[in-house]
Structure formats: C-alpha cells, structure tokens
Tab-separated table of C-alpha atoms in Angstrom:
chain	number	residue	atom	x	y	z
Q	1	MET	CA	-0.882	12.713	-21.915
Q	2	GLY	CA	-2.708	14.433	-19.073
Q	3	ILE	CA	-2.942	13.042	-15.588
Q	4	CYS	CA	-4.980	14.577	-12.791
Q	5	ARG	CA	-4.215	13.204	-9.349
Q	6	LEU	CA	-6.346	14.400	-6.451
Q	7	ALA	CA	-5.393	11.769	-3.901
Q	8	MET	CA	-3.301	8.634	-3.549
Q	9	LEU	CA	-4.516	5.635	-1.562
Q	10	GLY	CA	-2.088	2.967	-0.381
Q	11	LEU	CA	-3.406	-0.517	0.336
Q	12	SER	CA	-1.560	-2.919	2.579
Q	13	PRO	CA	-1.964	-6.723	2.363
Q	14	GLY	CA	-4.438	-6.519	5.204
Q	15	LEU	CA	-6.783	-4.064	3.470
Q	16	VAL	CA	-9.256	-4.534	0.635
Q	17	SER	CA	-10.173	-1.652	-1.647
Q	18	ALA	CA	-13.758	-0.993	-2.582
Q	19	ALA	CA	-12.968	-2.002	-6.148
Q	20	SER	CA	-11.424	-5.345	-5.220
Q	21	PRO	CA	-13.404	-8.400	-6.385
Q	22	VAL	CA	-14.757	-10.603	-3.630
Q	23	LEU	CA	-15.774	-14.248	-3.580
Q	24	GLU	CA	-19.318	-15.399	-3.027
Q	25	VAL	CA	-20.194	-15.547	0.663
Q	26	ASN	CA	-21.977	-18.880	0.267
Q	27	ALA	CA	-18.897	-20.652	-1.113
Q	28	VAL	CA	-17.588	-23.679	0.796
Q	29	ASP	CA	-14.165	-23.250	2.359
Q	30	VAL	CA	-11.492	-25.895	1.754
Q	31	THR	CA	-8.018	-26.239	3.247
Q	32	VAL	CA	-5.122	-26.586	0.835
Q	33	ARG	CA	-1.582	-27.479	1.863
Q	34	GLY	CA	1.611	-28.347	0.084
Q	35	THR	CA	5.295	-27.604	-0.484
Q	36	VAL	CA	6.996	-25.079	-2.773
Q	37	THR	CA	10.409	-26.018	-4.203
Q	38	ASP	CA	12.807	-24.782	-6.875
Q	39	SER	CA	13.936	-26.663	-9.979
Q	40	ASN	CA	16.525	-28.547	-7.888
Q	41	GLY	CA	13.922	-29.753	-5.404
Q	42	GLU	CA	15.100	-27.400	-2.649
Q	43	PRO	CA	12.324	-25.863	-0.508
Q	44	ILE	CA	11.786	-22.100	-0.851
Q	45	PRO	CA	10.857	-20.256	2.365
Q	46	GLY	CA	8.942	-16.979	2.261
Q	47	VAL	CA	6.962	-17.670	-0.926
Q	48	THR	CA	3.724	-15.663	-0.997
Q	49	VAL	CA	0.666	-17.892	-1.493
Q	50	SER	CA	-2.535	-15.938	-2.091
Q	51	VAL	CA	-5.959	-15.971	-3.707
Q	52	PRO	CA	-5.852	-13.322	-6.478
Q	53	GLY	CA	-8.191	-10.392	-5.890
Q	54	THR	CA	-8.627	-11.040	-2.161
Q	55	THR	CA	-6.715	-10.578	1.073
Q	56	ILE	CA	-6.515	-14.340	1.669
Q	57	GLY	CA	-2.887	-15.375	1.758
Q	58	THR	CA	0.046	-16.830	3.642
Q	59	ALA	CA	3.771	-17.526	3.219
Q	60	THR	CA	5.782	-20.745	3.177
Q	61	ASP	CA	7.818	-21.704	6.258
Q	62	LEU	CA	11.505	-22.623	6.397
Q	63	GLU	CA	10.724	-26.027	4.890
Q	64	GLY	CA	8.758	-24.497	2.025
Q	65	ARG	CA	5.433	-25.758	3.439
Q	66	TYR	CA	2.167	-23.825	3.492
Q	67	SER	CA	-1.442	-24.334	4.576
Q	68	LEU	CA	-4.309	-22.060	3.566
Q	69	THR	CA	-8.087	-22.154	3.832
Q	70	VAL	CA	-9.740	-20.825	0.668
Q	71	PRO	CA	-13.226	-20.766	-0.860
Q	72	GLU	CA	-13.999	-23.702	-3.124
Q	73	GLY	CA	-13.265	-23.024	-6.792
Q	74	SER	CA	-10.490	-20.522	-6.037
Q	75	SER	CA	-7.082	-20.166	-7.657
Q	76	LEU	CA	-3.759	-19.862	-5.840
Q	77	ALA	CA	-0.916	-17.571	-6.909
Q	78	PHE	CA	2.653	-18.437	-5.859
Q	79	SER	CA	5.162	-15.559	-6.084
Q	80	PHE	CA	8.701	-14.953	-4.900
Q	81	ILE	CA	11.439	-12.556	-5.975
Q	82	GLY	CA	13.681	-14.070	-8.635
Q	83	PHE	CA	11.065	-16.663	-9.651
Q	84	GLN	CA	8.215	-16.622	-12.117
Q	85	THR	CA	4.774	-16.210	-10.542
Q	86	GLN	CA	2.640	-19.313	-10.973
Q	87	THR	CA	-1.156	-19.491	-10.680
Q	88	VAL	CA	-3.035	-22.783	-10.346
Q	89	SER	CA	-6.691	-23.723	-9.901
Q	90	VAL	CA	-7.534	-25.486	-6.645
Q	91	GLY	CA	-10.430	-27.555	-7.994
Q	92	ASP	CA	-11.118	-30.480	-5.649
Q	93	ARG	CA	-7.493	-30.873	-4.558
Q	94	SER	CA	-6.399	-30.542	-0.937
Q	95	VAL	CA	-2.666	-30.980	-1.598
Q	96	ILE	CA	-0.875	-28.825	-4.187
Q	97	ASP	CA	2.905	-29.028	-4.522
Q	98	ILE	CA	4.528	-26.371	-6.699
Q	99	THR	CA	7.906	-26.077	-8.421
Q	100	LEU	CA	8.789	-22.463	-9.233
Q	101	ALA	CA	10.954	-21.652	-12.233
Q	102	GLU	CA	13.629	-18.982	-11.988
Q	103	ASP	CA	12.831	-15.674	-13.646
Q	104	MET	CA	15.954	-15.471	-15.742
Q	105	ALA	CA	14.813	-12.240	-17.417
Q	106	SER	CA	14.872	-10.281	-14.155
Q	107	LEU	CA	18.001	-11.974	-12.810
Q	108	ASP	CA	19.927	-11.312	-16.019
Q	109	GLU	CA	18.831	-7.666	-16.057
Q	110	VAL	CA	21.809	-5.376	-15.599
Q	111	VAL	CA	21.923	-2.535	-13.097
Q	112	VAL	CA	24.304	0.406	-12.777
Q	113	VAL	CA	27.031	-0.252	-10.199
Q	114	GLY	CA	29.660	2.445	-9.767
Q	115	TYR	CA	31.360	2.914	-13.124
Q	116	GLY	CA	29.926	-0.249	-14.694
Q	117	VAL	CA	27.057	-2.722	-14.647
Q	118	GLN	CA	26.404	-6.129	-13.094
Q	119	LYS	CA	23.661	-8.715	-13.224
Q	120	ARG	CA	20.885	-8.062	-10.740
Q	121	ALA	CA	21.179	-11.657	-9.461
Q	122	ASN	CA	24.695	-10.914	-8.190
Q	123	VAL	CA	23.878	-7.738	-6.258
Q	124	ILE	CA	20.190	-8.083	-5.378
Q	125	GLY	CA	20.756	-7.340	-1.678
Q	126	SER	CA	23.053	-4.333	-2.006
Q	127	VAL	CA	21.540	-2.497	-4.975
Q	128	SER	CA	18.037	-1.034	-5.298
Q	129	THR	CA	16.702	0.463	-8.523
Q	130	VAL	CA	13.764	2.656	-9.528
Q	131	ASN	CA	12.937	2.862	-13.235
Q	132	ALA	CA	11.419	5.654	-15.311
Q	133	ASP	CA	7.825	4.401	-15.067
Q	134	GLU	CA	7.926	4.433	-11.260
Q	135	ILE	CA	9.576	7.846	-11.215
Q	136	MET	CA	6.790	9.418	-13.296
Q	137	SER	CA	3.948	7.649	-11.490
Q	138	GLN	CA	3.367	10.436	-8.945
Q	139	PRO	CA	3.344	14.232	-9.339
Q	140	VAL	CA	6.118	15.193	-6.929
Q	141	SER	CA	8.499	17.972	-7.975
Q	142	GLY	CA	11.273	16.937	-5.558
Q	143	VAL	CA	12.956	13.658	-6.501
Q	144	SER	CA	13.936	12.940	-2.882
Q	145	ASN	CA	10.256	12.900	-1.850
Q	146	MET	CA	9.338	10.632	-4.748
Q	147	LEU	CA	11.865	7.992	-3.636
Q	148	ALA	CA	10.245	7.475	-0.220
Q	149	GLY	CA	9.138	3.858	0.116
Q	150	ARG	CA	10.652	2.852	-3.239
Q	151	LEU	CA	14.267	2.074	-2.326
Q	152	PRO	CA	14.709	-0.614	0.371
Q	153	GLY	CA	17.365	0.397	2.872
Q	154	GLY	CA	16.753	4.101	2.342
Q	155	THR	CA	15.079	6.461	4.824
Q	156	PHE	CA	13.525	9.681	3.533
Q	157	THR	CA	12.401	12.234	6.125
Q	158	GLN	CA	10.475	15.333	5.083
Q	159	GLU	CA	10.819	17.929	7.833
Q	160	SER	CA	8.830	20.711	6.165
Q	161	GLY	CA	5.974	21.040	3.712
Q	162	GLN	CA	6.810	24.592	2.654
Q	163	PRO	CA	7.115	24.847	-1.146
Q	164	GLY	CA	10.763	25.005	-2.178
Q	165	LYS	CA	11.896	23.860	1.261
Q	166	ASP	CA	10.174	20.474	1.392
Q	167	ASN	CA	13.069	18.302	0.212
Q	168	ALA	CA	13.553	15.065	2.126
Q	169	THR	CA	16.636	14.186	4.149
Q	170	ILE	CA	18.113	10.960	2.727
Q	171	ARG	CA	19.775	8.280	4.832
Q	172	ILE	CA	20.980	4.869	3.637
Q	173	ARG	CA	21.112	2.170	6.342
Q	174	GLY	CA	20.539	4.893	8.956
Q	175	ASN	CA	23.163	7.181	10.506
Q	176	SER	CA	26.746	5.937	10.463
Q	177	THR	CA	28.754	8.915	11.752
Q	178	LEU	CA	28.509	11.974	13.988
Q	179	GLY	CA	29.074	14.258	11.004
Q	180	ASN	CA	27.400	14.405	7.607
Q	181	ASN	CA	25.332	11.246	6.977
Q	182	SER	CA	24.061	12.191	3.519
Q	183	PRO	CA	24.736	9.745	0.666
Q	184	LEU	CA	26.876	10.675	-2.306
Q	185	ILE	CA	24.787	11.869	-5.281
Q	186	VAL	CA	26.127	11.017	-8.745
Q	187	VAL	CA	24.235	12.291	-11.819
Q	188	ASP	CA	25.393	10.852	-15.159
Q	189	GLY	CA	28.773	10.067	-13.640
Q	190	ILE	CA	29.288	13.545	-12.130
Q	191	VAL	CA	29.476	13.864	-8.339
Q	192	GLY	CA	27.787	16.486	-6.180
Q	193	ARG	CA	24.829	17.740	-8.195
Q	194	ASP	CA	21.492	18.574	-6.560
Q	195	ILE	CA	19.013	15.710	-6.808
Q	196	ASN	CA	15.988	17.940	-6.145
Q	197	THR	CA	16.521	20.342	-9.053
Q	198	LEU	CA	16.214	17.515	-11.592
Q	199	GLN	CA	13.026	17.184	-13.596
Q	200	PRO	CA	11.594	13.715	-12.783
Q	201	GLU	CA	10.550	13.158	-16.425
Q	202	ASN	CA	14.202	13.455	-17.502
Q	203	ILE	CA	15.385	10.573	-15.305
Q	204	GLU	CA	15.838	7.121	-16.836
Q	205	SER	CA	16.724	5.246	-13.639
Q	206	ILE	CA	17.853	5.748	-10.050
Q	207	THR	CA	20.110	3.204	-8.350
Q	208	MET	CA	21.003	3.149	-4.658
Q	209	LEU	CA	24.300	1.470	-3.750
Q	210	LYS	CA	24.546	0.104	-0.227
Q	211	ASP	CA	27.233	-1.645	1.776
Q	212	ALA	CA	30.275	-2.842	-0.199
Q	213	SER	CA	28.725	-2.022	-3.588
Q	214	ALA	CA	29.488	1.662	-2.896
Q	215	ALA	CA	33.159	0.982	-2.084
Q	216	ILE	CA	34.316	2.067	-5.538
Q	217	TYR	CA	33.727	5.677	-4.447
Q	218	GLY	CA	35.983	5.287	-1.413
Q	219	ALA	CA	35.385	7.406	1.678
Q	220	SER	CA	32.947	9.625	-0.239
Q	221	GLY	CA	30.588	6.661	-0.538
Q	222	ALA	CA	30.761	5.660	3.123
Q	223	ASN	CA	27.094	6.663	3.620
Q	224	GLY	CA	25.952	5.005	0.395
Q	225	VAL	CA	25.640	6.279	-3.146
Q	226	ILE	CA	22.655	7.289	-5.275
Q	227	LEU	CA	23.303	7.026	-9.013
Q	228	ILE	CA	21.002	8.888	-11.383
Q	229	THR	CA	20.959	8.256	-15.117
Q	230	THR	CA	19.094	10.713	-17.333
Q	231	LYS	CA	17.327	9.876	-20.570
Q	232	ARG	CA	19.109	9.893	-23.928
Q	233	GLY	CA	18.095	9.522	-27.527
Q	234	ALA	CA	18.673	6.386	-29.640
Q	235	ILE	CA	20.635	6.070	-32.881
Q	236	ASP	CA	18.626	5.853	-36.097
Q	237	THR	CA	15.170	6.419	-34.576
Q	238	PRO	CA	12.474	8.886	-35.665
Q	239	ALA	CA	11.777	11.973	-33.601
Q	240	THR	CA	9.358	11.386	-30.734
Q	241	VAL	CA	7.517	14.265	-29.057
Q	242	THR	CA	6.091	13.678	-25.579
Q	243	TYR	CA	4.056	16.052	-23.437
Q	244	ARG	CA	3.081	15.203	-19.870
Q	245	PHE	CA	1.346	17.208	-17.205
Q	246	HIS	CA	0.220	16.589	-13.640
Q	247	GLU	CA	-2.316	18.632	-11.728
Q	248	GLY	CA	-2.858	17.879	-8.056
Q	249	ILE	CA	-3.771	19.185	-4.641
Q	250	LEU	CA	-1.913	19.021	-1.340
Q	251	THR	CA	-3.561	19.010	2.062
Q	252	PRO	CA	-2.296	18.519	5.641
Q	253	THR	CA	-2.701	14.993	6.955
Q	254	MET	CA	-3.487	16.259	10.452
Q	255	LEU	CA	-3.957	19.601	12.234
Q	256	PRO	CA	-4.298	20.282	15.991
Q	257	GLU	CA	-7.797	20.596	17.396
Q	258	MET	CA	-7.970	23.756	19.472
Q	259	ALA	CA	-10.557	24.770	22.078
Q	260	ASP	CA	-13.371	26.980	20.819
Q	261	ALA	CA	-14.223	30.317	22.424
Q	262	PRO	CA	-16.873	29.075	24.904
Q	263	THR	CA	-14.619	26.243	26.105
Q	264	TYR	CA	-11.649	28.597	26.397
Q	265	ALA	CA	-13.696	31.106	28.427
Q	266	ARG	CA	-14.942	28.363	30.771
Q	267	MET	CA	-11.393	27.114	31.364
Q	268	ILE	CA	-10.184	30.629	32.161
Q	269	ARG	CA	-13.046	31.003	34.649
Q	270	GLU	CA	-12.162	27.668	36.237
Q	271	TYR	CA	-8.501	28.669	36.535
Q	272	GLN	CA	-9.421	32.017	38.113
Q	273	SER	CA	-11.787	30.292	40.558
Q	274	TYR	CA	-8.852	28.167	41.829
Q	275	ARG	CA	-7.050	31.430	42.564
Q	276	GLY	CA	-10.037	32.731	44.562
Q	277	THR	CA	-11.128	35.385	42.046
Q	278	ASP	CA	-14.681	36.551	42.715
Q	279	GLU	CA	-17.352	36.692	40.016
Q	280	SER	CA	-17.117	40.438	39.488
Q	281	ASN	CA	-13.411	40.178	38.587
Q	282	MET	CA	-13.657	37.138	36.302
Q	283	ARG	CA	-12.188	37.762	32.852
Q	284	TYR	CA	-15.258	36.184	31.237
Q	285	SER	CA	-18.771	36.281	32.661
Q	286	LEU	CA	-21.491	33.702	32.109
Q	287	GLU	CA	-23.110	36.194	29.752
Q	288	ASP	CA	-19.904	36.330	27.702
Q	289	ILE	CA	-19.918	32.541	27.363
Q	290	ALA	CA	-23.508	32.577	26.163
Q	291	LYS	CA	-22.671	35.208	23.543
Q	292	TYR	CA	-19.651	33.201	22.321
Q	293	GLU	CA	-21.897	30.149	21.927
Q	294	SER	CA	-24.633	32.041	20.080
Q	295	GLY	CA	-22.378	33.323	17.271
Q	296	GLU	CA	-24.591	36.424	16.985
Q	297	PHE	CA	-21.955	38.911	18.156
Q	298	PRO	CA	-19.005	38.729	15.683
Q	299	TRP	CA	-17.728	42.192	16.639
Q	300	THR	CA	-17.563	41.703	20.411
Q	301	HIS	CA	-17.789	37.920	20.940
Q	302	PRO	CA	-16.311	36.004	17.965
Q	303	ASN	CA	-15.666	32.257	18.020
Q	304	THR	CA	-12.534	31.791	15.909
Q	305	ASN	CA	-10.963	28.557	14.713
Q	306	TRP	CA	-7.596	29.940	13.713
Q	307	TYR	CA	-6.536	26.928	11.663
Q	308	ASP	CA	-9.702	27.234	9.590
Q	309	GLU	CA	-9.235	30.975	9.197
Q	310	ALA	CA	-5.501	31.136	8.475
Q	311	LEU	CA	-5.214	28.019	6.276
Q	312	ARG	CA	-6.984	26.913	3.117
Q	313	ASP	CA	-8.284	23.364	2.761
Q	314	PHE	CA	-5.613	22.555	0.176
Q	315	SER	CA	-2.892	24.027	-2.004
Q	316	SER	CA	-2.190	23.268	-5.651
Q	317	THR	CA	0.714	21.633	-7.455
Q	318	ARG	CA	1.313	21.241	-11.182
Q	319	GLN	CA	3.958	19.983	-13.560
Q	320	HIS	CA	4.398	20.337	-17.314
Q	321	ASN	CA	7.085	18.683	-19.418
Q	322	LEU	CA	7.683	18.683	-23.195
Q	323	SER	CA	10.433	16.438	-24.576
Q	324	ILE	CA	11.772	15.528	-28.030
Q	325	SER	CA	14.079	12.568	-28.640
Q	326	GLY	CA	15.410	10.647	-31.624
Q	327	GLY	CA	18.505	10.163	-33.714
Q	328	SER	CA	20.131	9.706	-37.106
Q	329	LYS	CA	22.740	7.133	-38.124
Q	330	SER	CA	25.494	8.931	-36.233
Q	331	THR	CA	23.721	11.302	-33.822
Q	332	SER	CA	21.165	10.861	-31.046
Q	333	TYR	CA	19.496	13.578	-29.015
Q	334	TYR	CA	17.134	14.130	-26.096
Q	335	THR	CA	15.886	17.575	-25.130
Q	336	SER	CA	13.110	18.698	-22.806
Q	337	PHE	CA	11.603	21.737	-21.132
Q	338	GLY	CA	9.806	21.392	-17.799
Q	339	TYR	CA	7.877	23.632	-15.426
Q	340	ASN	CA	6.913	22.953	-11.787
Q	341	PHE	CA	4.698	25.024	-9.496
Q	342	ASN	CA	3.736	24.609	-5.849
Q	343	ASP	CA	1.436	26.992	-4.016
Q	344	GLY	CA	1.275	27.892	-0.325
Q	345	ILE	CA	-1.640	26.827	1.869
Q	346	TYR	CA	-2.218	30.112	3.701
Q	347	THR	CA	-5.469	32.034	3.235
Q	348	ASN	CA	-3.537	35.296	2.741
Q	349	ASN	CA	-0.766	33.628	0.788
Q	350	ALA	CA	2.587	35.057	-0.272
Q	351	THR	CA	4.240	31.641	-0.700
Q	352	SER	CA	4.943	30.002	-4.061
Q	353	TYR	CA	7.617	27.944	-5.781
Q	354	ASP	CA	8.313	28.000	-9.520
Q	355	ARG	CA	10.998	25.944	-11.239
Q	356	TYR	CA	11.997	25.861	-14.906
Q	357	ASN	CA	14.158	23.038	-16.294
Q	358	LEU	CA	15.928	22.808	-19.655
Q	359	LYS	CA	17.714	19.553	-20.546
Q	360	VAL	CA	19.772	18.702	-23.654
Q	361	ASN	CA	21.667	15.427	-24.169
Q	362	ILE	CA	23.479	14.931	-27.512
Q	363	ASP	CA	25.621	11.951	-28.522
Q	364	TYR	CA	27.683	11.884	-31.717
Q	365	ARG	CA	29.334	8.724	-33.019
Q	366	ILE	CA	32.420	9.616	-35.074
Q	367	SER	CA	33.232	5.984	-35.870
Q	368	ASP	CA	32.646	2.523	-34.502
Q	369	TYR	CA	35.318	3.231	-31.890
Q	370	ILE	CA	34.982	6.921	-31.016
Q	371	SER	CA	31.924	8.807	-29.734
Q	372	LEU	CA	31.397	12.210	-28.148
Q	373	GLY	CA	28.700	13.486	-25.793
Q	374	LEU	CA	27.353	16.852	-24.681
Q	375	ASP	CA	25.002	17.201	-21.679
Q	376	LEU	CA	23.524	20.589	-20.771
Q	377	THR	CA	21.104	21.324	-17.936
Q	378	GLY	CA	19.670	24.689	-16.963
Q	379	VAL	CA	17.562	25.261	-13.841
Q	380	LYS	CA	15.850	28.407	-12.591
Q	381	GLU	CA	14.136	28.420	-9.191
Q	382	ASP	CA	11.924	31.264	-7.972
Q	383	LYS	CA	10.945	30.959	-4.299
Q	384	MET	CA	8.559	33.585	-2.949
Q	385	TYR	CA	7.841	33.834	0.798
Q	386	SER	CA	6.655	36.310	3.383
Q	387	PRO	CA	9.357	37.800	5.652
Q	388	TYR	CA	8.325	35.456	8.457
Q	389	SER	CA	9.259	31.789	8.649
Q	390	GLU	CA	6.683	29.025	8.529
Q	391	SER	CA	7.448	28.120	12.151
Q	392	SER	CA	6.698	31.703	13.244
Q	393	ILE	CA	3.405	31.752	11.342
Q	394	PHE	CA	2.208	28.391	12.683
Q	395	ASP	CA	3.349	29.344	16.183
Q	396	MET	CA	1.102	32.395	16.100
Q	397	VAL	CA	-1.801	30.395	14.631
Q	398	THR	CA	-1.560	28.075	17.643
Q	399	ARG	CA	-1.164	30.825	20.227
Q	400	MET	CA	-3.976	33.135	19.093
Q	401	TRP	CA	-7.069	33.343	21.322
Q	402	PRO	CA	-10.275	31.831	19.944
Q	403	THR	CA	-12.041	34.849	21.452
Q	404	SER	CA	-10.152	37.165	19.079
Q	405	PRO	CA	-11.394	37.722	15.505
Q	406	ALA	CA	-9.121	36.711	12.615
Q	407	VAL	CA	-10.861	39.214	10.349
Q	408	TRP	CA	-13.287	41.915	11.393
Q	409	PRO	CA	-16.743	41.784	9.756
Q	410	GLY	CA	-15.623	44.779	7.701
Q	411	GLY	CA	-12.803	42.734	6.107
Q	412	LEU	CA	-9.740	44.122	7.915
Q	413	PRO	CA	-7.418	41.838	9.949
Q	414	GLY	CA	-8.287	41.480	13.611
Q	415	PRO	CA	-6.103	42.460	16.588
Q	416	ASP	CA	-2.613	41.036	17.038
Q	417	PHE	CA	-1.388	38.716	19.767
Q	418	GLU	CA	1.789	40.673	20.538
Q	419	ARG	CA	4.160	43.124	18.822
Q	420	GLY	CA	1.845	43.447	15.831
Q	421	LEU	CA	2.026	39.704	15.071
Q	422	GLN	CA	-1.180	38.368	13.545
Q	423	PRO	CA	-1.291	35.185	11.379
Q	424	MET	CA	-3.539	36.688	8.690
Q	425	VAL	CA	-0.892	39.373	8.154
Q	426	LEU	CA	2.281	37.339	8.773
Q	427	SER	CA	1.564	34.921	5.907
Q	428	SER	CA	0.927	37.711	3.393
Q	429	ASP	CA	3.237	40.155	1.618
Q	430	LYS	CA	1.771	43.197	3.415
Q	431	THR	CA	4.874	43.558	5.594
Q	432	GLY	CA	7.322	42.760	2.781
Q	433	PHE	CA	8.412	39.647	0.907
Q	434	ASP	CA	11.383	37.347	0.358
Q	435	ASP	CA	12.049	36.671	-3.345
Q	436	ASP	CA	14.772	34.018	-3.630
Q	437	LYS	CA	15.932	33.264	-7.192
Q	438	ASN	CA	18.491	30.533	-7.921
Q	439	TYR	CA	20.144	29.685	-11.236
Q	440	ARG	CA	22.020	26.458	-11.945
Q	441	THR	CA	23.891	25.329	-15.049
Q	442	TYR	CA	25.287	21.791	-15.364
Q	443	SER	CA	27.560	21.087	-18.358
Q	444	THR	CA	29.302	17.829	-19.209
Q	445	PHE	CA	31.527	17.040	-22.184
Q	446	SER	CA	32.431	13.367	-22.639
Q	447	ALA	CA	34.457	11.187	-24.996
Q	448	ASN	CA	34.481	7.397	-25.270
Q	449	ILE	CA	37.125	5.392	-27.118
Q	450	LYS	CA	36.745	1.645	-27.596
Q	451	ILE	CA	40.053	-0.205	-27.802
Q	452	PRO	CA	40.137	-2.212	-31.054
Q	453	GLY	CA	40.730	-5.919	-30.648
Q	454	ILE	CA	39.943	-6.012	-26.900
Q	455	GLU	CA	36.276	-6.723	-26.255
Q	456	GLY	CA	34.786	-4.646	-23.428
Q	457	LEU	CA	37.809	-2.373	-22.901
Q	458	SER	CA	37.271	1.341	-23.465
Q	459	LEU	CA	38.540	4.708	-22.306
Q	460	ASN	CA	36.118	7.333	-21.095
Q	461	ALA	CA	36.845	10.977	-20.296
Q	462	ASN	CA	34.486	13.570	-18.783
Q	463	TYR	CA	34.822	17.307	-18.274
Q	464	ALA	CA	32.112	18.898	-16.108
Q	465	TYR	CA	31.517	22.583	-15.431
Q	466	ASP	CA	28.757	23.552	-12.987
Q	467	LEU	CA	27.644	27.107	-12.238
Q	468	TYR	CA	25.435	28.147	-9.312
Q	469	GLN	CA	24.180	31.706	-9.010
Q	470	ARG	CA	21.811	33.474	-6.581
C-alpha cells in the first residue's frame, strides 16, 4: 500500500474544512434542550452534543442539561467517553432527553499495565494507549515525534529539526525532579532501549503509565513509564506479506523576515547621520540605494535574501517497510525490514539520515504449558553532516549582509562574513564532513511456563543482550 503525504491539516472544533457539509442557509433555526442521563438515571456532565458535519455543538452542564439552537430538520449526536454515541433526529421536537448506554466493549478492553493487563474502565485516568493504526497514520521516522498530541498527560518537545537529531524530549505530567525527568522506556518487557530507533510499522501498541500505575517499576518509574509492544505472528495462520511506504516533504513553519538591501542601506545611513557623519563619508550613497533597488547590478549591488538563498523550500522524507507474518500449529513468526530517509533543507546540502531496521519475532509452543520466544532487532543508522553545527549555519544565515552576494553570477560562493564563514559553504561538504554510523542489536530470549491446575498463574523468564557500537 502506498501513501503519499504532502501536508497534514488539523481541524479544531471551531474550524470547518472546505470539504465539510453545510446546512442550507435558508433553514429555520429551532432551539432544542434536554437532559442526558445514564442507565441509572444519573445526569452525565460534559457530554458533547453536536450537529454532525457542522461546527454547531455544546456540552452538558453539571446537571446533564443542554440547550442548542440548530437548523430545522437537523440531527443531534450525543457522545461521551465510555458510552455509546447516540444520534437522533430533531424533527419538530424542542425537548429531547437522552439516556446513554455504556460502551462495554471499550470499557472491557484490556490494556498493558506493568507486567500484566487490566480493564480500561479501571485505569482510564492513569493509562493512555496508542494502537497500531494510529502509529502508522503519519510518516514520522522518530516514534517520540509521532506520539505528540496522542497521549494525554505527555509533553513532547522537539528542540531541533535536523535529521537524525530531531527526537522529541518526553515528559509525563511535567518535570518532577531537578535531575533526569525522562520516563522509563520498556520495549517488550526489556528496560532501557531506544524508542526512536524502532520502526513504527513494527509496533503493536504504546501505553503510557502515569501516577500510581507506574509504581510497579519502583523508583525507576517515578517520571512515568512508556510500554511498547511489538507485533508478533499468530498460531495456525497463513503467511501474510505487507509492504508500506510513505513519501513526504518537510518545510519550516516560520522563518525570520530580514531587511532587504535597500532598507538595510537606508538604516545604516540613518544611523550614521545620528553620529554626525557627512554625506561624503556615508557607507552607502543614495546612488547605491537606487542600484540595490533596481536589481540590475548583481556583481556590485546585489539584493540577497539569505534564507531564500541558503535554504530550499522543503526537504524530503521517505519510509519503506516489508513484513511477513504467520504461523503453524506450534510456531508463529513476524519479520520485517524497514528503511527510513530524511534529507537536509540546505541548498548546498551535506545533511542526510538513513536508518535500516531488521526485526524478527519467533514464538514456539512446545506444549500447552511451555512456550519459548526469540526476539531479534538490528538497527543501522548513518548520519551525515557538515563539520559545522546547525546553530552555527543558521547563525551565519541571520548575520550575513543583504548587500553581500550568496553566489556570484559566475556560480562561485560570495564573500564570507568573518574567518571564512559563509552559509553556502558551511552547509556543504566542501570543508569536510561528519559521517556518524551507529549499530544496535537487541536480543531477547524468553520462556513461559503455565502452572497446571492453577488458572492464570505462570512463570516467565527473559534473557536480554543488547549491543551498541559506533
């Protein structure tokens, strides 16, 4: 399946997309009011009451009451977490009382909690979960960036957009200590593995434990816990081959607007006039300003927008993943190979990030009581940069004079600002390069023994061996 994503648009409840259906403007408005209760007759506050396909909506108060003005002939949708959504037609009614039924399917759903599972209804405030469909819905190579806005109680701050260095800082319930505030990462029961080297397509679910739900991990879980479960095969199922790819573009949300050459020259003249400099000693004459404005003198009087010259409009990102899963009567398997690529945004670009992922999960059932597991993960990262940091490059882009050419008309880089520093050169590999290769191997051997005669009691043993090499 191929997916091409060029942009993502988020709509809040106060916005209507161009594709949203709208009601006829000549419809008559009617006011509908009522009360929303549960099956026991207790009022439910905070229920969302809305007209499907529009931005018309409200919420019930503490007594479960609502009042809403809607176009005649509309329908009302009543929704609340833990209850089944109910839609009714208004017709000619002005009072509509609703009884919502509990959504037992979602409340009975089990979620991963520490070393076991519990019903979602029992931990709905302290546990947040993201499933596989949500994980694969956006082409982001770093899992920490993908989680932003998807786990209530979590804060994800991306401090850099440089490929390979754009991982988000994760905080659960904010900062709680003067030291390390990072949550504990647990991948398939093993503590301490890197969340950002995982291939998103290999993840089955991500669960964030907050507050007391993370207490099972002791002091290590004081800042919260993020549990990651990877995909596995199923017993006695045919082989399934899946190929997914994402192709996208990345662009800055905002760049500084700098003064152009004529404006810069005028400001320098104004500054010099305050100091009493006479016309003959001004750095820029009125003739210079006219030449900068004309654009006819690129050799002597260029008008350079350094952000336009040093940066491209967008960079590219792509992901490919091929997986095979299935199983026989006693063995199940899941294996995949993934590739991720992110490009730099510089015009003369030496920046790129390549990552290769290999994942193998094998489960073997010896008997009804004994099963063995083997999990293998291999990761290779290749980060290519210029010798200068991104902060140094952007600093020089901001400091360069608009009256200085980025590139001479003949194609060679223009003059430097100081000490040979020029953005068109700094971002390239002309002065050298930084090739950073990382290799990771995660291995886990597991055994599970069910105790005969005691329902739900089992013994589980894991042996993990991780290797990191640069």
